[in-house]
Amino acid sequence: MNVASPRERHPHIGRVLTLSALAAALLTGCGIRSTEVPTDFGPAPSRVRCSLSEPNVSTQASRGLPVQVFLLCGSQLVAVERTVRVPDGTADSERRVLVAQGLLDALEASPSADEKEAGYTTDVRGAMSVSSPRRDDPDDTLRLSTPPHDLTSYALAQIVCTFSDSTAAEGDGSVILGGPTEEPPRRYECTDEVRTRPGSNDPPSTEVTG
């Protein structure tokens, strides 16, 4: 007595197996491995790039003195181009304060649309002002209308690194800042750690005297 095979008893099984084999062959030919479980491709790519197109230097120069300020991006300080207006013939002592005020205004301003899209932000707030050193201060002191120790670690890092990298300071990677009170000013440093981890701690500082 002949016993019919399962494929003979159920001819549709043969068609299903044939179609399955064909589908597997097509997937293999396309370089896609067949799978019975969903594949996790991970999170979508981040839109934070922290990179901008090169600015037009000649156009910026026509608007004022080209400078750089440090904004926050990707939990780090990143320099961006800005301009500051300083009248011709301004005395050096006044020039330092005007440049510092222009830099502070630029830090307080909202980043441009392109900068926001690239992930840039600022933690400097409050329409602060900068004034000249007092009688007992070192000559290169800059007095802020808000005490430096009242600023967030991010905001203080932005101000310290922006000022220390400009003509508002002596160019040695530090800047002397004071507040509106009689409290002695302090010399703040913009270190590599401050640039890469601005929110971890306040910029290192030491008290100075005139």
Coordinates of N, CA and C in Angstrom, one line a residue:
M1 N 0.9 -1.2 0.0 CA 0.0 0.0 0.0 C 0.9 1.2 0.0
N2 N 0.7 2.1 -1.0 CA 1.5 3.3 -1.0 C 0.8 4.4 -0.1
V3 N 1.7 5.1 0.6 CA 1.3 6.2 1.5 C 1.7 7.5 0.9
A4 N 0.7 8.3 0.7 CA 1.0 9.6 0.0 C 1.8 10.5 1.0
S5 N 2.8 11.2 0.4 CA 3.6 12.1 1.2 C 2.8 13.3 1.6
P6 N 3.2 14.1 2.6 CA 2.5 15.3 3.1 C 2.3 16.3 1.9
R7 N 3.3 16.4 1.1 CA 3.2 17.3 -0.1 C 2.2 16.9 -1.0
E8 N 2.0 15.5 -1.2 CA 1.0 15.0 -2.2 C -0.4 15.2 -1.6
R9 N -0.5 14.9 -0.3 CA -1.8 15.1 0.4 C -2.3 16.5 0.4
H10 N -1.3 17.4 0.6 CA -1.6 18.9 0.7 C -0.7 19.6 -0.3
P11 N -1.1 19.7 -1.5 CA -0.3 20.4 -2.6 C 0.0 21.8 -2.3
H12 N -0.8 22.5 -1.5 CA -0.5 23.9 -1.2 C 0.7 24.1 -0.4
I13 N 1.1 23.0 0.4 CA 2.3 23.1 1.2 C 3.5 23.3 0.3
G14 N 3.5 22.6 -0.8 CA 4.6 22.7 -1.8 C 4.7 24.1 -2.3
R15 N 3.6 24.7 -2.6 CA 3.6 26.1 -3.2 C 4.2 27.1 -2.1
V16 N 3.7 26.9 -0.8 CA 4.2 27.8 0.2 C 5.7 27.6 0.4
L17 N 6.2 26.4 0.4 CA 7.7 26.2 0.6 C 8.4 26.8 -0.6
T18 N 7.9 26.6 -1.8 CA 8.6 27.2 -3.0 C 8.6 28.7 -2.9
L19 N 7.5 29.3 -2.5 CA 7.5 30.8 -2.4 C 8.4 31.3 -1.3
S20 N 8.5 30.5 -0.2 CA 9.4 30.9 0.9 C 10.8 30.9 0.5
A21 N 11.2 29.8 -0.3 CA 12.6 29.6 -0.7 C 12.9 30.8 -1.7
L22 N 11.9 31.1 -2.6 CA 12.2 32.2 -3.5 C 12.4 33.5 -2.8
A23 N 11.6 33.8 -1.8 CA 11.7 35.1 -1.1 C 13.0 35.1 -0.4
A24 N 13.5 34.0 0.2 CA 14.8 34.0 0.9 C 15.9 34.3 -0.1
A25 N 15.8 33.7 -1.3 CA 16.8 33.9 -2.3 C 16.9 35.3 -2.7
L26 N 15.7 35.9 -2.9 CA 15.7 37.3 -3.3 C 16.3 38.2 -2.2
L27 N 16.0 38.0 -1.0 CA 16.5 38.8 0.1 C 18.1 38.6 0.2
T28 N 18.5 37.4 0.0 CA 20.0 37.1 0.1 C 20.7 37.8 -1.1
G29 N 20.0 37.8 -2.2 CA 20.6 38.5 -3.4 C 20.7 39.9 -3.2
C30 N 19.8 40.5 -2.4 CA 19.9 42.0 -2.2 C 20.7 42.4 -1.0
G31 N 21.4 41.4 -0.4 CA 22.2 41.7 0.7 C 21.5 41.9 2.0
I32 N 20.2 41.4 2.1 CA 19.4 41.6 3.3 C 19.2 40.2 3.9
R33 N 19.5 40.1 5.1 CA 19.3 38.8 5.8 C 17.9 38.7 6.4
S34 N 17.2 37.7 6.0 CA 15.8 37.5 6.5 C 15.9 37.3 8.0
T35 N 14.9 37.8 8.7 CA 14.8 37.7 10.2 C 13.3 37.6 10.6
E36 N 13.1 37.0 11.7 CA 11.8 36.8 12.2 C 11.4 37.8 13.3
V37 N 12.4 38.6 13.7 CA 12.2 39.6 14.8 C 12.5 41.0 14.3
P38 N 11.9 42.0 14.8 CA 12.2 43.4 14.4 C 13.6 43.8 14.7
T39 N 14.2 44.6 13.8 CA 15.6 45.0 14.0 C 15.7 46.4 14.6
D40 N 16.5 46.6 15.6 CA 16.6 47.9 16.2 C 17.8 48.6 15.6
F41 N 17.5 49.6 14.8 CA 18.6 50.4 14.1 C 19.2 51.5 15.0
G42 N 18.7 51.6 16.3 CA 19.3 52.6 17.2 C 18.6 54.0 17.0
P43 N 18.9 54.9 17.8 CA 18.3 56.2 17.8 C 18.6 57.0 16.5
A44 N 17.7 57.9 16.1 CA 17.9 58.7 14.9 C 19.2 59.6 15.1
P45 N 19.9 60.0 14.1 CA 21.1 60.8 14.2 C 20.7 62.1 14.8
S46 N 21.7 62.6 15.6 CA 21.5 63.9 16.3 C 21.6 65.1 15.3
R47 N 20.8 66.1 15.5 CA 20.8 67.3 14.6 C 21.9 68.3 15.1
V48 N 22.5 68.0 16.3 CA 23.5 69.0 16.9 C 24.8 68.7 16.1
R49 N 25.2 69.7 15.4 CA 26.5 69.5 14.6 C 27.6 70.4 15.1
C50 N 27.2 71.5 15.8 CA 28.3 72.4 16.3 C 29.2 72.9 15.2
S51 N 28.7 73.0 14.0 CA 29.5 73.5 12.9 C 28.7 74.5 12.1
L52 N 29.4 75.5 11.7 CA 28.7 76.6 10.9 C 29.5 76.9 9.6
S53 N 28.9 77.4 8.6 CA 29.6 77.8 7.4 C 30.5 79.0 7.8
E54 N 31.6 79.1 7.0 CA 32.6 80.1 7.2 C 32.0 81.5 7.0
P55 N 32.2 82.4 8.0 CA 31.6 83.8 7.9 C 32.4 84.6 6.8
N56 N 31.7 85.6 6.3 CA 32.3 86.5 5.3 C 33.1 87.5 6.1
V57 N 34.4 87.4 6.2 CA 35.2 88.2 7.0 C 35.2 89.7 6.5
S58 N 35.2 89.9 5.2 CA 35.2 91.3 4.7 C 33.9 92.0 5.1
T59 N 32.8 91.2 5.0 CA 31.5 91.8 5.4 C 31.5 92.1 6.9
Q60 N 32.0 91.2 7.7 CA 32.0 91.5 9.1 C 32.9 92.7 9.5
A61 N 34.0 92.8 8.8 CA 34.9 93.9 9.1 C 34.3 95.3 8.8
S62 N 33.4 95.3 7.8 CA 32.7 96.6 7.5 C 31.7 96.9 8.6
R63 N 31.3 96.0 9.4 CA 30.3 96.2 10.4 C 31.0 96.6 11.8
G64 N 32.3 96.4 11.9 CA 33.0 96.7 13.2 C 34.2 95.8 13.3
L65 N 34.7 95.8 14.5 CA 35.9 95.1 14.8 C 35.6 93.6 15.0
P66 N 36.2 92.7 14.1 CA 35.9 91.3 14.2 C 36.4 90.7 15.6
V67 N 35.5 90.0 16.2 CA 35.9 89.3 17.5 C 35.3 87.9 17.6
Q68 N 35.6 87.2 18.6 CA 35.0 85.9 18.8 C 34.4 85.8 20.2
V69 N 33.3 85.2 20.3 CA 32.7 84.9 21.6 C 32.4 83.4 21.8
F70 N 32.4 83.0 23.0 CA 32.2 81.5 23.2 C 30.7 81.2 23.6
L71 N 30.1 80.4 22.8 CA 28.7 79.9 23.1 C 28.8 78.5 23.5
L72 N 27.7 78.0 24.0 CA 27.6 76.6 24.5 C 27.1 75.7 23.3
C73 N 27.7 74.6 23.1 CA 27.3 73.6 22.1 C 27.8 72.3 22.4
G74 N 27.0 71.3 22.5 CA 27.4 69.9 22.8 C 28.1 69.9 24.2
S75 N 27.7 70.7 25.2 CA 28.2 70.7 26.5 C 29.7 71.2 26.5
Q76 N 30.1 72.0 25.5 CA 31.4 72.6 25.4 C 31.3 74.0 25.0
L77 N 32.4 74.8 25.2 CA 32.5 76.1 24.7 C 33.0 76.1 23.2
V78 N 32.3 76.8 22.4 CA 32.7 76.8 20.9 C 32.7 78.3 20.5
A79 N 33.8 78.7 19.8 CA 33.9 80.1 19.4 C 33.1 80.4 18.2
V80 N 32.4 81.5 18.1 CA 31.7 82.0 16.9 C 32.1 83.4 16.7
E81 N 31.9 83.9 15.4 CA 32.3 85.2 15.0 C 31.3 86.2 15.3
R82 N 31.8 87.4 15.8 CA 30.9 88.5 16.0 C 31.7 89.8 15.7
T83 N 31.0 91.0 15.8 CA 31.7 92.2 15.6 C 31.4 93.2 16.7
V84 N 32.3 94.1 17.0 CA 32.1 95.1 18.1 C 32.5 96.4 17.5
R85 N 31.7 97.4 17.8 CA 32.0 98.8 17.3 C 32.7 99.6 18.3
V86 N 33.9 100.2 17.9 CA 34.7 101.0 18.8 C 35.0 102.3 18.0
P87 N 34.6 103.5 18.5 CA 34.9 104.7 17.8 C 36.4 104.9 17.6
D88 N 36.8 105.5 16.4 CA 38.2 105.8 16.2 C 38.7 106.8 17.2
G89 N 39.9 106.7 17.6 CA 40.5 107.6 18.5 C 40.2 107.3 20.0
T90 N 39.5 106.2 20.3 CA 39.2 105.9 21.7 C 40.5 105.6 22.4
A91 N 40.6 106.1 23.6 CA 41.8 105.8 24.5 C 41.8 104.4 24.8
D92 N 43.0 103.8 25.1 CA 43.2 102.4 25.3 C 42.3 101.9 26.5
S93 N 42.3 102.7 27.6 CA 41.6 102.4 28.8 C 40.1 102.3 28.5
E94 N 39.6 103.2 27.7 CA 38.1 103.2 27.4 C 37.9 102.1 26.3
R95 N 38.8 101.9 25.5 CA 38.7 100.9 24.4 C 38.4 99.5 25.0
R96 N 39.2 99.2 26.1 CA 39.1 97.8 26.7 C 37.7 97.7 27.2
V97 N 37.1 98.7 27.9 CA 35.8 98.6 28.4 C 34.7 98.5 27.3
L98 N 34.9 99.3 26.3 CA 33.9 99.2 25.1 C 33.9 97.8 24.5
V99 N 35.1 97.3 24.3 CA 35.2 96.0 23.7 C 34.6 94.9 24.6
A100 N 34.9 95.0 25.9 CA 34.3 94.1 26.9 C 32.8 94.2 26.9
Q101 N 32.2 95.4 26.8 CA 30.8 95.6 26.8 C 30.2 95.0 25.5
G102 N 30.8 95.2 24.4 CA 30.4 94.6 23.1 C 30.4 93.1 23.2
L103 N 31.4 92.6 23.7 CA 31.5 91.1 23.9 C 30.3 90.6 24.8
L104 N 30.1 91.3 25.9 CA 29.1 90.9 26.8 C 27.7 91.0 26.1
D105 N 27.5 92.0 25.4 CA 26.2 92.2 24.7 C 26.0 91.0 23.7
A106 N 27.1 90.6 23.0 CA 27.0 89.5 22.0 C 26.7 88.2 22.7
L107 N 27.3 88.0 23.9 CA 27.0 86.8 24.7 C 25.5 86.7 25.1
E108 N 25.0 87.9 25.5 CA 23.6 87.9 25.9 C 22.6 87.8 24.8
A109 N 23.0 88.1 23.6 CA 22.1 88.1 22.5 C 21.7 86.6 22.1
S110 N 20.5 86.4 21.6 CA 20.1 85.1 21.2 C 20.9 84.7 20.0
P111 N 21.4 83.4 19.9 CA 22.1 82.9 18.8 C 21.2 83.1 17.5
S112 N 21.8 83.1 16.3 CA 21.1 83.2 15.1 C 20.3 81.9 14.8
A113 N 19.5 82.0 13.8 CA 18.7 80.8 13.5 C 19.6 79.6 13.1
D114 N 20.6 79.9 12.3 CA 21.5 78.8 11.9 C 22.3 78.3 13.1
E115 N 22.7 79.2 14.0 CA 23.4 78.7 15.2 C 22.5 77.8 16.1
K116 N 21.2 78.3 16.2 CA 20.3 77.5 17.0 C 20.1 76.1 16.4
E117 N 19.9 76.1 15.1 CA 19.7 74.8 14.4 C 21.0 73.9 14.6
A118 N 22.1 74.5 14.7 CA 23.4 73.7 14.9 C 23.6 73.3 16.4
G119 N 22.7 73.8 17.3 CA 22.8 73.4 18.7 C 23.4 74.4 19.6
Y120 N 23.6 75.7 19.1 CA 24.3 76.7 20.0 C 23.3 77.4 20.9
T121 N 23.7 77.6 22.1 CA 22.9 78.3 23.1 C 23.9 79.2 23.9
T122 N 23.3 80.1 24.8 CA 24.0 80.9 25.7 C 23.4 80.9 27.1
D123 N 24.2 80.9 28.1 CA 23.7 81.0 29.5 C 23.9 82.3 30.1
V124 N 24.4 83.3 29.3 CA 24.6 84.7 29.8 C 23.3 85.4 29.7
R125 N 22.8 86.0 30.8 CA 21.5 86.7 30.8 C 21.6 87.9 31.7
G126 N 20.6 88.8 31.5 CA 20.4 89.9 32.5 C 20.9 91.3 32.1
A127 N 21.2 91.5 30.8 CA 21.6 92.8 30.4 C 22.7 93.4 31.3
M128 N 23.8 92.7 31.5 CA 24.9 93.2 32.4 C 25.7 94.3 31.7
S129 N 26.3 95.1 32.5 CA 27.2 96.1 32.0 C 28.6 96.0 32.6
V130 N 29.6 96.6 31.9 CA 31.0 96.5 32.3 C 31.5 97.9 32.6
S131 N 32.2 98.1 33.7 CA 32.8 99.4 34.0 C 34.3 99.3 34.3
S132 N 34.9 100.5 34.3 CA 36.4 100.5 34.5 C 36.8 100.1 35.9
P133 N 38.1 99.9 36.1 CA 38.6 99.5 37.4 C 38.4 100.6 38.4
R134 N 38.3 100.3 39.7 CA 38.3 101.3 40.7 C 39.7 101.7 41.1
R135 N 39.8 102.7 42.0 CA 41.1 103.2 42.3 C 42.1 102.2 42.8
D136 N 41.6 101.3 43.6 CA 42.6 100.3 44.2 C 42.7 99.0 43.4
D137 N 42.0 98.9 42.2 CA 42.0 97.7 41.4 C 43.2 97.8 40.5
P138 N 43.7 96.6 40.0 CA 44.7 96.5 39.0 C 44.1 97.2 37.7
D139 N 45.0 97.8 36.9 CA 44.6 98.6 35.7 C 43.7 97.8 34.7
D140 N 44.0 96.5 34.6 CA 43.2 95.7 33.6 C 42.0 95.0 34.2
T141 N 41.5 95.5 35.3 CA 40.3 94.9 35.9 C 39.0 95.4 35.2
L142 N 38.1 94.5 35.0 CA 36.8 94.8 34.5 C 35.7 94.5 35.5
R143 N 34.9 95.5 35.9 CA 33.9 95.3 36.9 C 32.5 95.1 36.2
L144 N 31.9 93.9 36.6 CA 30.6 93.6 36.1 C 29.5 94.1 37.0
S145 N 28.3 94.4 36.4 CA 27.2 94.9 37.3 C 26.6 93.7 38.1
T146 N 26.9 92.5 37.7 CA 26.5 91.3 38.5 C 27.8 90.6 39.1
P147 N 27.8 90.4 40.4 CA 29.0 89.7 40.9 C 29.3 88.4 40.2
P148 N 30.5 88.1 39.8 CA 30.9 86.9 39.1 C 30.4 85.6 39.8
H149 N 30.5 85.6 41.2 CA 30.1 84.4 41.9 C 28.6 84.2 41.9
D150 N 27.8 85.2 41.4 CA 26.3 85.0 41.3 C 26.0 84.4 39.9
L151 N 26.9 84.3 39.0 CA 26.6 83.8 37.7 C 26.7 82.2 37.7
T152 N 26.0 81.6 36.8 CA 26.1 80.2 36.7 C 27.5 79.8 36.2
S153 N 27.9 78.5 36.4 CA 29.2 78.1 36.0 C 29.3 78.2 34.5
Y154 N 28.2 77.9 33.8 CA 28.3 78.1 32.3 C 28.5 79.5 31.9
A155 N 27.7 80.4 32.5 CA 27.8 81.8 32.1 C 29.2 82.4 32.4
L156 N 29.7 82.1 33.6 CA 31.0 82.6 34.0 C 32.1 82.1 33.1
A157 N 32.0 80.8 32.7 CA 32.9 80.2 31.8 C 32.9 80.9 30.4
Q158 N 31.7 81.2 29.9 CA 31.6 81.9 28.6 C 32.2 83.3 28.7
I159 N 31.9 84.0 29.8 CA 32.5 85.4 29.9 C 34.0 85.4 30.1
V160 N 34.5 84.5 31.0 CA 35.9 84.4 31.2 C 36.7 84.1 29.9
C161 N 36.3 83.0 29.2 CA 37.0 82.6 28.0 C 36.8 83.6 26.9
T162 N 35.7 84.3 26.8 CA 35.5 85.3 25.8 C 36.4 86.5 26.0
F163 N 36.4 87.0 27.3 CA 37.2 88.2 27.6 C 38.7 87.9 27.5
S164 N 39.1 86.7 28.1 CA 40.5 86.4 28.1 C 41.1 86.2 26.7
D165 N 40.3 85.9 25.7 CA 40.7 85.7 24.4 C 40.6 86.9 23.5
S166 N 40.4 88.1 24.1 CA 40.2 89.3 23.4 C 41.1 90.4 23.8
T167 N 41.0 91.6 23.2 CA 41.8 92.7 23.5 C 41.3 93.4 24.8
A168 N 40.3 92.9 25.4 CA 39.8 93.4 26.7 C 40.7 92.9 27.8
A169 N 41.5 91.9 27.6 CA 42.4 91.3 28.6 C 43.9 91.5 28.1
E170 N 44.8 90.9 28.9 CA 46.2 91.0 28.7 C 46.7 90.0 27.7
G171 N 45.8 89.0 27.3 CA 46.3 88.0 26.3 C 47.0 86.9 26.9
D172 N 47.0 86.6 28.2 CA 47.7 85.5 28.8 C 46.7 84.4 29.2
G173 N 45.5 84.4 28.7 CA 44.6 83.3 29.0 C 43.8 83.6 30.3
S174 N 43.9 84.8 30.8 CA 43.2 85.1 32.1 C 42.6 86.5 32.0
V175 N 41.7 86.8 32.9 CA 41.0 88.1 32.9 C 40.7 88.4 34.4
I176 N 40.8 89.7 34.8 CA 40.5 90.1 36.2 C 39.1 90.7 36.2
L177 N 38.2 90.0 37.0 CA 36.8 90.4 37.0 C 36.5 90.8 38.5
G178 N 35.6 91.8 38.6 CA 35.1 92.1 39.9 C 33.6 92.4 39.7
G179 N 32.9 92.6 40.8 CA 31.5 92.9 40.8 C 31.2 94.3 41.2
P180 N 30.0 94.7 41.5 CA 29.6 96.1 41.8 C 29.9 96.4 43.3
T181 N 30.3 95.5 44.1 CA 30.5 95.7 45.5 C 32.0 96.1 45.7
E182 N 32.3 96.2 47.0 CA 33.7 96.5 47.4 C 34.6 95.2 47.5
E183 N 34.0 94.1 47.1 CA 34.7 92.8 47.2 C 35.9 92.9 46.2
P184 N 37.1 92.5 46.6 CA 38.3 92.5 45.7 C 38.1 91.7 44.5
P185 N 38.6 92.1 43.4 CA 38.5 91.4 42.1 C 39.3 90.1 42.2
R186 N 39.0 89.2 41.2 CA 39.8 87.9 41.1 C 40.2 87.7 39.7
R187 N 41.4 87.1 39.6 CA 41.9 86.7 38.3 C 41.4 85.3 37.9
Y188 N 40.6 85.3 36.8 CA 40.0 84.0 36.3 C 40.8 83.5 35.1
E189 N 40.9 82.2 35.0 CA 41.7 81.6 33.9 C 40.7 80.7 33.1
C190 N 40.9 80.8 31.7 CA 40.2 79.9 30.8 C 41.1 78.8 30.4
T191 N 40.9 77.6 31.1 CA 41.7 76.4 30.9 C 41.1 75.5 29.9
D192 N 41.8 74.5 29.5 CA 41.2 73.5 28.6 C 40.0 72.8 29.2
E193 N 40.1 72.6 30.5 CA 38.9 71.9 31.2 C 37.7 72.8 31.2
V194 N 37.9 74.1 31.4 CA 36.8 75.1 31.3 C 36.2 75.1 29.9
R195 N 37.0 75.0 28.9 CA 36.4 75.0 27.5 C 35.6 73.7 27.2
T196 N 36.1 72.6 27.7 CA 35.5 71.3 27.4 C 34.4 70.9 28.4
R197 N 34.5 71.4 29.6 CA 33.5 71.0 30.6 C 33.1 72.3 31.4
P198 N 32.5 73.2 30.8 CA 32.2 74.5 31.4 C 31.3 74.4 32.6
G199 N 30.4 73.4 32.7 CA 29.5 73.4 33.8 C 29.9 72.6 35.0
S200 N 31.1 71.9 34.9 CA 31.6 71.1 36.0 C 32.0 71.9 37.2
N201 N 32.7 72.9 37.0 CA 33.2 73.8 38.1 C 33.3 75.2 37.5
D202 N 33.4 76.2 38.5 CA 33.7 77.6 38.1 C 35.1 77.6 37.5
P203 N 35.4 78.6 36.6 CA 36.8 78.7 36.2 C 37.7 79.0 37.4
P204 N 38.9 78.4 37.4 CA 39.8 78.7 38.5 C 40.2 80.1 38.6
S205 N 40.3 80.6 39.9 CA 40.5 82.0 40.1 C 41.4 82.2 41.4
T206 N 42.0 83.4 41.4 CA 42.8 83.8 42.6 C 42.5 85.3 42.9
E207 N 42.5 85.6 44.1 CA 42.3 87.0 44.5 C 43.5 87.9 44.1
V208 N 43.3 89.1 43.7 CA 44.4 90.0 43.3 C 44.2 91.3 44.0
T209 N 45.3 92.1 44.1 CA 45.2 93.4 44.8 C 45.9 94.4 43.8
G210 N 45.7 95.6 44.0 CA 46.2 96.7 43.2 C 47.7 96.8 43.3

